[in-house]
mmCIF file of C-alpha atoms and ligand atoms in Angstrom:
data_model
loop_
_atom_site.group_PDB
_atom_site.id
_atom_site.type_symbol
_atom_site.label_atom_id
_atom_site.label_comp_id
_atom_site.label_asym_id
_atom_site.label_seq_id
_atom_site.Cartn_x
_atom_site.Cartn_y
_atom_site.Cartn_z
ATOM 1 C CA UNK X 18 -36.704 -50.790 81.207
ATOM 2 C CA UNK X 19 -37.542 -49.104 78.149
ATOM 3 C CA UNK X 20 -39.060 -51.144 75.098
ATOM 4 C CA UNK X 21 -39.974 -50.578 71.148
ATOM 5 C CA UNK X 22 -41.375 -52.797 68.781
ATOM 6 C CA UNK X 23 -40.242 -51.371 64.838
ATOM 7 C CA UNK X 24 -42.784 -53.342 62.871
ATOM 8 C CA UNK X 25 -40.978 -53.956 59.316
ATOM 9 C CA UNK X 26 -42.474 -55.039 56.187
ATOM 10 C CA UNK X 27 -41.317 -58.696 56.782
ATOM 11 C CA UNK X 28 -40.530 -58.863 60.702
ATOM 12 C CA UNK X 29 -40.080 -57.321 63.683
ATOM 13 C CA UNK X 30 -38.488 -56.164 65.935
ATOM 14 C CA UNK X 31 -38.135 -55.503 69.327
ATOM 15 C CA UNK X 32 -35.434 -52.794 70.882
ATOM 16 C CA UNK X 33 -35.101 -53.190 74.850
ATOM 17 C CA UNK X 34 -32.769 -50.476 76.765
ATOM 18 C CA UNK X 35 -31.662 -51.196 80.186
ATOM 19 C CA UNK X 36 -28.473 -50.855 82.487
ATOM 20 C CA UNK X 37 -27.186 -53.949 83.066
ATOM 21 C CA UNK X 38 -29.356 -55.887 80.212
ATOM 22 C CA UNK X 39 -26.365 -57.760 79.084
ATOM 23 C CA UNK X 40 -26.567 -60.034 81.803
ATOM 24 C CA UNK X 41 -30.022 -60.549 81.550
ATOM 25 C CA UNK X 42 -29.628 -61.739 77.650
ATOM 26 C CA UNK X 43 -30.268 -65.211 77.246
ATOM 27 C CA UNK X 44 -33.659 -64.866 79.455
ATOM 28 C CA UNK X 45 -34.672 -62.143 77.155
ATOM 29 C CA UNK X 46 -33.801 -63.567 74.144
ATOM 30 C CA UNK X 47 -36.038 -67.124 75.154
ATOM 31 C CA UNK X 48 -39.085 -64.154 75.443
ATOM 32 C CA UNK X 49 -39.016 -64.018 71.943
ATOM 33 C CA UNK X 50 -36.795 -66.814 69.948
ATOM 34 C CA UNK X 51 -36.694 -70.546 71.177
ATOM 35 C CA UNK X 52 -33.434 -72.169 69.385
ATOM 36 C CA UNK X 53 -31.613 -74.591 69.710
ATOM 37 C CA UNK X 54 -28.522 -73.876 69.564
ATOM 38 C CA UNK X 55 -26.920 -70.398 69.223
ATOM 39 C CA UNK X 56 -24.016 -68.952 67.840
ATOM 40 C CA UNK X 57 -22.594 -65.569 69.121
ATOM 41 C CA UNK X 58 -20.412 -63.356 65.964
ATOM 42 C CA UNK X 59 -17.945 -61.294 68.212
ATOM 43 C CA UNK X 60 -14.548 -59.077 67.341
ATOM 44 C CA UNK X 61 -10.932 -59.573 69.161
ATOM 45 C CA UNK X 62 -11.673 -56.440 70.927
ATOM 46 C CA UNK X 63 -14.747 -57.348 72.030
ATOM 47 C CA UNK X 64 -14.875 -60.649 73.275
ATOM 48 C CA UNK X 65 -12.073 -60.650 76.012
ATOM 49 C CA UNK X 66 -14.768 -58.104 77.636
ATOM 50 C CA UNK X 67 -18.376 -59.754 77.368
ATOM 51 C CA UNK X 68 -18.021 -63.159 75.344
ATOM 52 C CA UNK X 69 -18.031 -65.025 78.132
ATOM 53 C CA UNK X 70 -20.385 -63.394 80.160
ATOM 54 C CA UNK X 71 -22.794 -63.727 77.778
ATOM 55 C CA UNK X 72 -22.341 -67.199 76.156
ATOM 56 C CA UNK X 73 -22.241 -69.321 80.013
ATOM 57 C CA UNK X 74 -26.021 -67.877 80.452
ATOM 58 C CA UNK X 75 -27.902 -69.617 77.921
ATOM 59 C CA UNK X 76 -28.632 -73.715 78.698
ATOM 60 C CA UNK X 77 -28.054 -74.648 75.097
ATOM 61 C CA UNK X 78 -24.888 -75.564 72.622
ATOM 62 C CA UNK X 79 -23.376 -71.840 72.087
ATOM 63 C CA UNK X 80 -20.799 -71.640 69.252
ATOM 64 C CA UNK X 81 -18.961 -68.337 68.458
ATOM 65 C CA UNK X 82 -16.531 -66.875 65.855
ATOM 66 C CA UNK X 83 -14.121 -64.280 66.661
ATOM 67 C CA UNK X 84 -13.020 -61.539 63.735
ATOM 68 C CA UNK X 85 -10.525 -59.361 63.691
ATOM 69 C CA UNK X 86 -11.253 -55.934 64.274
ATOM 70 C CA UNK X 87 -11.542 -53.519 62.042
ATOM 71 C CA UNK X 88 -13.204 -51.783 59.294
ATOM 72 C CA UNK X 89 -10.340 -53.865 57.077
ATOM 73 C CA UNK X 90 -12.333 -57.190 58.006
ATOM 74 C CA UNK X 91 -15.611 -55.937 57.155
ATOM 75 C CA UNK X 92 -15.448 -57.719 54.136
ATOM 76 C CA UNK X 93 -16.926 -61.317 52.367
ATOM 77 C CA UNK X 94 -13.952 -63.313 53.382
ATOM 78 C CA UNK X 95 -15.677 -62.451 57.042
ATOM 79 C CA UNK X 96 -18.818 -63.638 56.062
ATOM 80 C CA UNK X 97 -17.704 -66.864 54.923
ATOM 81 C CA UNK X 98 -15.529 -67.815 57.943
ATOM 82 C CA UNK X 99 -19.088 -67.114 59.474
ATOM 83 C CA UNK X 100 -20.935 -69.452 57.413
ATOM 84 C CA UNK X 101 -17.986 -72.531 58.151
ATOM 85 C CA UNK X 102 -18.520 -71.807 61.548
ATOM 86 C CA UNK X 103 -22.047 -71.856 61.571
ATOM 87 C CA UNK X 104 -21.856 -75.065 59.704
ATOM 88 C CA UNK X 105 -19.286 -76.401 61.822
ATOM 89 C CA UNK X 106 -21.688 -75.560 64.567
ATOM 90 C CA UNK X 107 -24.648 -77.580 63.503
ATOM 91 C CA UNK X 108 -26.640 -74.351 63.102
ATOM 92 C CA UNK X 109 -30.266 -74.633 60.849
ATOM 93 C CA UNK X 110 -32.417 -71.867 60.324
ATOM 94 C CA UNK X 111 -34.039 -72.426 63.499
ATOM 95 C CA UNK X 112 -31.345 -71.184 65.444
ATOM 96 C CA UNK X 113 -30.095 -67.753 66.642
ATOM 97 C CA UNK X 114 -26.970 -65.816 65.236
ATOM 98 C CA UNK X 115 -25.705 -62.736 68.100
ATOM 99 C CA UNK X 116 -24.100 -59.947 67.045
ATOM 100 C CA UNK X 117 -22.303 -58.434 69.659
ATOM 101 C CA UNK X 118 -19.684 -55.782 69.029
ATOM 102 C CA UNK X 119 -20.178 -52.271 66.900
ATOM 103 C CA UNK X 120 -20.922 -51.655 63.749
ATOM 104 C CA UNK X 121 -18.870 -52.886 61.703
ATOM 105 C CA UNK X 122 -19.405 -56.802 63.428
ATOM 106 C CA UNK X 123 -23.787 -55.923 63.154
ATOM 107 C CA UNK X 124 -23.089 -55.367 60.032
ATOM 108 C CA UNK X 125 -21.039 -58.042 59.431
ATOM 109 C CA UNK X 126 -23.409 -60.702 61.642
ATOM 110 C CA UNK X 127 -26.760 -59.309 60.370
ATOM 111 C CA UNK X 128 -25.688 -59.997 56.493
ATOM 112 C CA UNK X 129 -24.418 -63.645 57.138
ATOM 113 C CA UNK X 130 -27.486 -64.178 59.156
ATOM 114 C CA UNK X 131 -29.779 -62.408 56.615
ATOM 115 C CA UNK X 132 -28.106 -65.311 54.105
ATOM 116 C CA UNK X 133 -27.001 -68.074 55.592
ATOM 117 C CA UNK X 134 -29.522 -70.849 54.540
ATOM 118 C CA UNK X 135 -31.763 -67.859 53.074
ATOM 119 C CA UNK X 136 -32.466 -66.506 56.494
ATOM 120 C CA UNK X 137 -31.615 -67.097 60.415
ATOM 121 C CA UNK X 138 -32.778 -65.842 63.244
ATOM 122 C CA UNK X 139 -30.826 -62.114 63.951
ATOM 123 C CA UNK X 140 -30.218 -61.027 67.933
ATOM 124 C CA UNK X 141 -28.482 -57.334 67.841
ATOM 125 C CA UNK X 142 -26.304 -57.007 70.940
ATOM 126 C CA UNK X 143 -24.643 -53.327 69.993
ATOM 127 C CA UNK X 144 -21.589 -52.397 72.640
ATOM 128 C CA UNK X 145 -20.740 -48.638 70.911
ATOM 129 C CA UNK X 146 -22.423 -45.633 70.960
ATOM 130 C CA UNK X 147 -23.094 -45.566 67.726
ATOM 131 C CA UNK X 148 -23.939 -48.746 67.280
ATOM 132 C CA UNK X 149 -26.636 -48.629 69.998
ATOM 133 C CA UNK X 150 -27.842 -45.499 68.107
ATOM 134 C CA UNK X 151 -28.000 -45.945 64.644
ATOM 135 C CA UNK X 152 -26.528 -49.090 63.087
ATOM 136 C CA UNK X 153 -28.428 -51.801 65.442
ATOM 137 C CA UNK X 154 -31.429 -50.552 63.965
ATOM 138 C CA UNK X 155 -33.946 -50.570 60.993
ATOM 139 C CA UNK X 156 -32.151 -53.628 59.268
ATOM 140 C CA UNK X 157 -29.006 -52.400 57.010
ATOM 141 C CA UNK X 158 -26.638 -55.070 56.670
ATOM 142 C CA UNK X 159 -23.571 -55.600 54.810
ATOM 143 C CA UNK X 160 -19.740 -55.292 53.884
ATOM 144 C CA UNK X 161 -17.822 -53.264 51.816
ATOM 145 C CA UNK X 162 -15.971 -54.212 48.648
ATOM 146 C CA UNK X 163 -12.387 -53.297 47.916
ATOM 147 C CA UNK X 164 -14.253 -50.568 45.096
ATOM 148 C CA UNK X 165 -16.360 -48.562 47.744
ATOM 149 C CA UNK X 166 -18.333 -49.035 51.082
ATOM 150 C CA UNK X 167 -21.432 -51.036 51.900
ATOM 151 C CA UNK X 168 -21.559 -51.770 48.387
ATOM 152 C CA UNK X 169 -22.843 -55.641 49.097
ATOM 153 C CA UNK X 170 -25.811 -56.027 52.068
ATOM 154 C CA UNK X 171 -29.488 -56.872 52.731
ATOM 155 C CA UNK X 172 -32.132 -55.219 54.390
ATOM 156 C CA UNK X 173 -32.628 -57.705 57.111
ATOM 157 C CA UNK X 174 -34.367 -56.765 60.458
ATOM 158 C CA UNK X 175 -33.326 -58.591 63.729
ATOM 159 C CA UNK X 176 -36.033 -60.086 65.588
ATOM 160 C CA UNK X 177 -34.299 -58.622 69.027
ATOM 161 C CA UNK X 178 -31.749 -55.400 69.787
ATOM 162 C CA UNK X 179 -30.562 -55.406 73.501
ATOM 163 C CA UNK X 180 -28.964 -52.314 74.368
ATOM 164 C CA UNK X 181 -26.848 -52.288 77.621
ATOM 165 C CA UNK X 182 -25.717 -48.115 78.181
ATOM 166 C CA UNK X 183 -23.449 -49.842 81.029
ATOM 167 C CA UNK X 184 -21.134 -51.488 78.478
ATOM 168 C CA UNK X 185 -20.188 -48.003 77.195
ATOM 169 C CA UNK X 186 -18.030 -47.623 79.956
ATOM 170 C CA UNK X 187 -15.731 -50.148 79.150
ATOM 171 C CA UNK X 188 -15.336 -47.744 75.240
ATOM 172 C CA UNK X 189 -12.007 -45.965 74.763
ATOM 173 C CA UNK X 190 -13.695 -41.958 75.054
ATOM 174 C CA UNK X 191 -12.871 -41.649 71.322
ATOM 175 C CA UNK X 192 -15.534 -44.067 70.293
ATOM 176 C CA UNK X 193 -17.634 -42.802 72.901
ATOM 177 C CA UNK X 194 -17.518 -39.529 71.274
ATOM 178 C CA UNK X 195 -17.778 -40.951 67.288
ATOM 179 C CA UNK X 196 -21.159 -42.070 68.520
ATOM 180 C CA UNK X 197 -22.262 -38.231 69.537
ATOM 181 C CA UNK X 198 -22.177 -36.862 66.313
ATOM 182 C CA UNK X 199 -24.830 -39.656 65.175
ATOM 183 C CA UNK X 200 -26.827 -38.927 68.523
ATOM 184 C CA UNK X 201 -26.587 -34.545 67.052
ATOM 185 C CA UNK X 202 -27.444 -35.687 63.911
ATOM 186 C CA UNK X 203 -30.706 -36.894 65.184
ATOM 187 C CA UNK X 204 -31.300 -33.873 67.804
ATOM 188 C CA UNK X 205 -31.229 -31.822 64.335
ATOM 189 C CA UNK X 206 -32.889 -33.626 61.984
ATOM 190 C CA UNK X 207 -35.819 -34.586 63.986
ATOM 191 C CA UNK X 208 -35.975 -34.340 68.097
ATOM 192 C CA UNK X 209 -34.068 -30.489 69.441
ATOM 193 C CA UNK X 210 -34.510 -31.553 73.185
ATOM 194 C CA UNK X 211 -32.049 -34.027 71.987
ATOM 195 C CA UNK X 212 -29.377 -31.456 71.898
ATOM 196 C CA UNK X 213 -30.570 -29.939 74.835
ATOM 197 C CA UNK X 214 -30.227 -33.878 77.002
ATOM 198 C CA UNK X 215 -26.489 -33.291 75.430
ATOM 199 C CA UNK X 216 -25.910 -29.729 77.025
ATOM 200 C CA UNK X 217 -26.453 -30.283 79.945
ATOM 201 C CA UNK X 218 -23.723 -30.969 82.621
ATOM 202 C CA UNK X 219 -22.641 -34.841 83.071
ATOM 203 C CA UNK X 220 -25.121 -35.856 80.412
ATOM 204 C CA UNK X 221 -23.635 -39.065 80.346
ATOM 205 C CA UNK X 222 -24.604 -40.079 83.547
ATOM 206 C CA UNK X 223 -28.329 -39.855 81.212
ATOM 207 C CA UNK X 224 -27.048 -41.176 78.195
ATOM 208 C CA UNK X 225 -30.291 -44.621 78.112
ATOM 209 C CA UNK X 226 -32.242 -41.335 78.095
ATOM 210 C CA UNK X 227 -30.618 -39.704 75.271
ATOM 211 C CA UNK X 228 -30.224 -44.021 73.628
ATOM 212 C CA UNK X 229 -33.847 -43.717 73.294
ATOM 213 C CA UNK X 230 -34.743 -40.561 72.139
ATOM 214 C CA UNK X 231 -32.230 -41.460 69.656
ATOM 215 C CA UNK X 232 -33.626 -45.433 68.867
ATOM 216 C CA UNK X 233 -37.601 -44.019 68.881
ATOM 217 C CA UNK X 234 -36.688 -41.821 65.988
ATOM 218 C CA UNK X 235 -34.854 -44.465 63.655
ATOM 219 C CA UNK X 236 -37.563 -46.970 64.292
ATOM 220 C CA UNK X 237 -40.053 -44.493 62.958
ATOM 221 C CA UNK X 238 -38.451 -42.887 60.672
ATOM 222 C CA UNK X 239 -37.773 -47.041 59.534
ATOM 223 C CA UNK X 240 -41.485 -47.828 59.907
ATOM 224 C CA UNK X 241 -42.269 -45.440 57.434
ATOM 225 C CA UNK X 242 -39.064 -46.169 54.911
ATOM 226 C CA UNK X 243 -37.258 -49.842 55.318
ATOM 227 C CA UNK X 244 -35.541 -49.481 51.971
ATOM 228 C CA UNK X 245 -34.274 -46.395 51.977
ATOM 229 C CA UNK X 246 -36.224 -44.963 48.942
ATOM 230 C CA UNK X 247 -37.907 -41.392 50.521
ATOM 231 C CA UNK X 248 -37.828 -40.055 54.134
ATOM 232 C CA UNK X 249 -35.005 -42.492 55.318
ATOM 233 C CA UNK X 250 -32.949 -40.457 54.046
ATOM 234 C CA UNK X 251 -33.426 -37.794 56.387
ATOM 235 C CA UNK X 252 -30.704 -40.197 58.488
ATOM 236 C CA UNK X 253 -27.974 -39.254 56.310
ATOM 237 C CA UNK X 254 -27.370 -35.679 57.160
ATOM 238 C CA UNK X 255 -23.771 -35.313 57.428
ATOM 239 C CA UNK X 256 -23.202 -37.930 55.529
ATOM 240 C CA UNK X 257 -23.137 -37.356 52.355
ATOM 241 C CA UNK X 258 -20.034 -34.191 52.596
ATOM 242 C CA UNK X 259 -19.067 -37.278 55.642
ATOM 243 C CA UNK X 260 -18.244 -40.204 53.569
ATOM 244 C CA UNK X 261 -16.905 -37.509 50.380
ATOM 245 C CA UNK X 262 -14.376 -36.286 53.571
ATOM 246 C CA UNK X 263 -14.213 -40.101 55.234
ATOM 247 C CA UNK X 264 -13.417 -41.611 51.537
ATOM 248 C CA UNK X 265 -10.322 -38.950 50.936
ATOM 249 C CA UNK X 266 -9.037 -39.641 54.381
ATOM 250 C CA UNK X 267 -8.412 -42.981 52.898
ATOM 251 C CA UNK X 268 -10.860 -44.295 56.236
ATOM 252 C CA UNK X 269 -8.183 -43.724 58.658
ATOM 253 C CA UNK X 270 -7.529 -39.578 58.730
ATOM 254 C CA UNK X 271 -11.310 -39.201 59.822
ATOM 255 C CA UNK X 272 -13.302 -41.287 62.188
ATOM 256 C CA UNK X 273 -16.948 -41.795 60.865
ATOM 257 C CA UNK X 274 -18.202 -39.853 63.539
ATOM 258 C CA UNK X 275 -15.522 -36.714 63.024
ATOM 259 C CA UNK X 276 -16.697 -37.316 58.940
ATOM 260 C CA UNK X 277 -20.473 -36.693 60.135
ATOM 261 C CA UNK X 278 -19.968 -33.799 62.419
ATOM 262 C CA UNK X 279 -17.664 -31.766 60.265
ATOM 263 C CA UNK X 280 -20.194 -32.808 57.375
ATOM 264 C CA UNK X 281 -23.275 -31.703 59.512
ATOM 265 C CA UNK X 282 -21.279 -28.114 59.664
ATOM 266 C CA UNK X 283 -20.564 -28.309 55.604
ATOM 267 C CA UNK X 284 -24.459 -29.473 54.752
ATOM 268 C CA UNK X 285 -26.019 -26.484 57.930
ATOM 269 C CA UNK X 286 -23.634 -24.091 55.365
ATOM 270 C CA UNK X 287 -25.744 -25.428 52.344
ATOM 271 C CA UNK X 288 -29.064 -24.990 54.496
ATOM 272 C CA UNK X 289 -27.712 -21.259 54.380
ATOM 273 C CA UNK X 290 -27.050 -20.767 51.126
ATOM 274 C CA UNK X 291 -30.693 -22.111 49.972
ATOM 275 C CA UNK X 292 -32.223 -19.717 52.208
ATOM 276 C CA UNK X 293 -32.136 -21.207 56.001
ATOM 277 C CA UNK X 294 -34.170 -19.071 58.077
ATOM 278 C CA UNK X 295 -31.819 -18.955 60.794
ATOM 279 C CA UNK X 296 -28.286 -19.659 61.098
ATOM 280 C CA UNK X 297 -27.873 -22.531 62.846
ATOM 281 C CA UNK X 298 -23.782 -23.296 62.208
ATOM 282 C CA UNK X 299 -22.693 -21.014 65.543
ATOM 283 C CA UNK X 300 -24.696 -23.351 67.652
ATOM 284 C CA UNK X 301 -23.999 -26.662 65.583
ATOM 285 C CA UNK X 302 -20.031 -25.763 66.002
ATOM 286 C CA UNK X 303 -19.999 -24.750 69.465
ATOM 287 C CA UNK X 304 -21.666 -28.026 70.522
ATOM 288 C CA UNK X 305 -19.669 -30.871 68.127
ATOM 289 C CA UNK X 306 -16.345 -28.919 69.994
ATOM 290 C CA UNK X 307 -17.992 -28.955 73.297
ATOM 291 C CA UNK X 308 -18.097 -32.663 72.486
ATOM 292 C CA UNK X 309 -14.939 -32.885 71.314
ATOM 293 C CA UNK X 310 -15.653 -32.984 67.661
ATOM 294 C CA UNK X 311 -14.520 -31.682 64.372
ATOM 295 C CA UNK X 312 -15.684 -29.065 62.213
ATOM 296 C CA UNK X 313 -13.698 -27.850 59.693
ATOM 297 C CA UNK X 314 -13.533 -29.407 56.271
ATOM 298 C CA UNK X 315 -9.711 -30.009 56.180
ATOM 299 C CA UNK X 316 -9.544 -31.454 52.260
ATOM 300 C CA UNK X 317 -9.943 -29.388 49.018
ATOM 301 C CA UNK X 318 -13.506 -28.875 48.074
ATOM 302 C CA UNK X 319 -13.590 -29.844 44.719
ATOM 303 C CA UNK X 320 -11.895 -33.162 45.944
ATOM 304 C CA UNK X 321 -14.776 -33.338 48.092
ATOM 305 C CA UNK X 322 -17.268 -32.784 45.617
ATOM 306 C CA UNK X 323 -15.700 -35.044 42.884
ATOM 307 C CA UNK X 324 -15.928 -37.476 46.279
ATOM 308 C CA UNK X 325 -19.127 -36.670 46.224
ATOM 309 C CA UNK X 326 -20.353 -37.636 43.140
ATOM 310 C CA UNK X 327 -18.767 -40.885 43.070
ATOM 311 C CA UNK X 328 -20.774 -42.014 46.191
ATOM 312 C CA UNK X 329 -24.001 -44.729 45.960
ATOM 313 C CA UNK X 330 -26.171 -41.930 46.812
ATOM 314 C CA UNK X 331 -25.612 -40.122 43.081
ATOM 315 C CA UNK X 332 -29.578 -40.998 41.969
ATOM 316 C CA UNK X 333 -28.748 -40.016 38.120
ATOM 317 C CA UNK X 334 -28.307 -35.992 37.812
ATOM 318 C CA UNK X 335 -29.091 -35.139 40.775
ATOM 319 C CA UNK X 336 -27.898 -35.568 44.709
ATOM 320 C CA UNK X 337 -30.518 -36.077 47.293
ATOM 321 C CA UNK X 338 -28.980 -33.808 50.009
ATOM 322 C CA UNK X 339 -30.285 -33.580 53.300
ATOM 323 C CA UNK X 340 -30.807 -30.149 54.359
ATOM 324 C CA UNK X 341 -32.208 -28.842 58.349
ATOM 325 C CA UNK X 342 -33.400 -24.850 58.075
ATOM 326 C CA UNK X 343 -34.965 -25.424 61.840
ATOM 327 C CA UNK X 344 -33.504 -27.129 63.967
ATOM 328 C CA UNK X 345 -36.065 -30.377 63.832
ATOM 329 C CA UNK X 346 -36.978 -30.684 60.843
ATOM 330 C CA UNK X 347 -34.877 -32.338 58.273
ATOM 331 C CA UNK X 348 -35.619 -31.516 54.007
ATOM 332 C CA UNK X 349 -34.765 -34.154 51.404
ATOM 333 C CA UNK X 350 -33.289 -31.994 48.550
ATOM 334 C CA UNK X 351 -32.256 -33.032 45.251
ATOM 335 C CA UNK X 352 -29.648 -30.689 44.224
ATOM 336 C CA UNK X 353 -28.264 -30.647 40.785
ATOM 337 C CA UNK X 354 -24.679 -31.207 40.282
ATOM 338 C CA UNK X 355 -23.872 -27.860 38.757
ATOM 339 C CA UNK X 356 -26.125 -26.710 41.924
ATOM 340 C CA UNK X 357 -23.645 -28.782 44.280
ATOM 341 C CA UNK X 358 -20.733 -28.090 42.693
ATOM 342 C CA UNK X 359 -20.912 -24.425 42.795
ATOM 343 C CA UNK X 360 -22.161 -24.441 46.690
ATOM 344 C CA UNK X 361 -19.533 -27.111 47.628
ATOM 345 C CA UNK X 362 -16.758 -25.047 46.224
ATOM 346 C CA UNK X 363 -17.782 -22.076 47.966
ATOM 347 C CA UNK X 364 -18.517 -23.440 51.672
HETATM 348 N N1 LIG I 427 -27.741 -45.112 59.331
HETATM 349 C C1 LIG I 427 -28.207 -45.512 58.376
HETATM 350 C C2 LIG I 427 -30.119 -45.974 57.999
HETATM 351 O O1 LIG I 427 -29.567 -46.729 59.007
HETATM 352 O O2 LIG I 427 -31.140 -45.763 57.367
#
């Protein structure tokens, strides 16, 4: 088993990665928490696969909420439903909430745990690659509003994150591929060794090592900037244009990973325009294509710029853009809106 500790300002997270860990989750949980009861939140895709397997391990009262699967349910009404289920189950502040699922389940459940009774303990058990390498780690929780994604939320660290790479075997191929966009991101922003690992034939056999390298980067970045005021922004490499593209596609034409892949290529072109010593676009495009991810921006550049400016990461008159000029080294570059406009329309 691989283990890491993330020391946040208010709380510490234990991160554990091992094949088959889901079958041993209650024992892992007992090493970190002492609840009187647990409540598992999952969704309608994951529940038939893993809910009983997890619930049966506890010698405690176990209750659950099964949310409908899908980003459209990442909303306040889902959080309210969890609150009602927690109250009906008699959950107190000493008890434990478990998020069992992908990024949407983790974000909603994390926000419910952060706010129910002003905070109950939280364990994340991510079941998608994207959630395992990114969203389950670092304490970002929240829901969408009709006006935009992730507009309501809290930073709230899970006390324990249990990552079982075996659960990835039940994922649809596209969902796995989606997570690979975030893996590639980590390679470019912090550790090019990850790029070599995913280029090796049969890399999926070593996915636990790849996940570990990604989570280590996330742990280190979050430990230095938990509340996303500086360094943590490097985790948004590919996400500025990516979020704009997702928005233009009404969140249905592109998956998050596809949008991030396209956004990374766009960001790399911007890095070139701003004087990167070496053109990294061809190797990035080749890698993304080999992984089954798109690389071309399918929308009008003016529309991308408009959507980008409305993104919540806009910072006064400038937009913080993440550039990679050398593999493994990301820079946060504030760009004036006018300069960014010129760069985007020439992409
Ligand atoms: N997914 C980006 C972050 O956690 O900051």
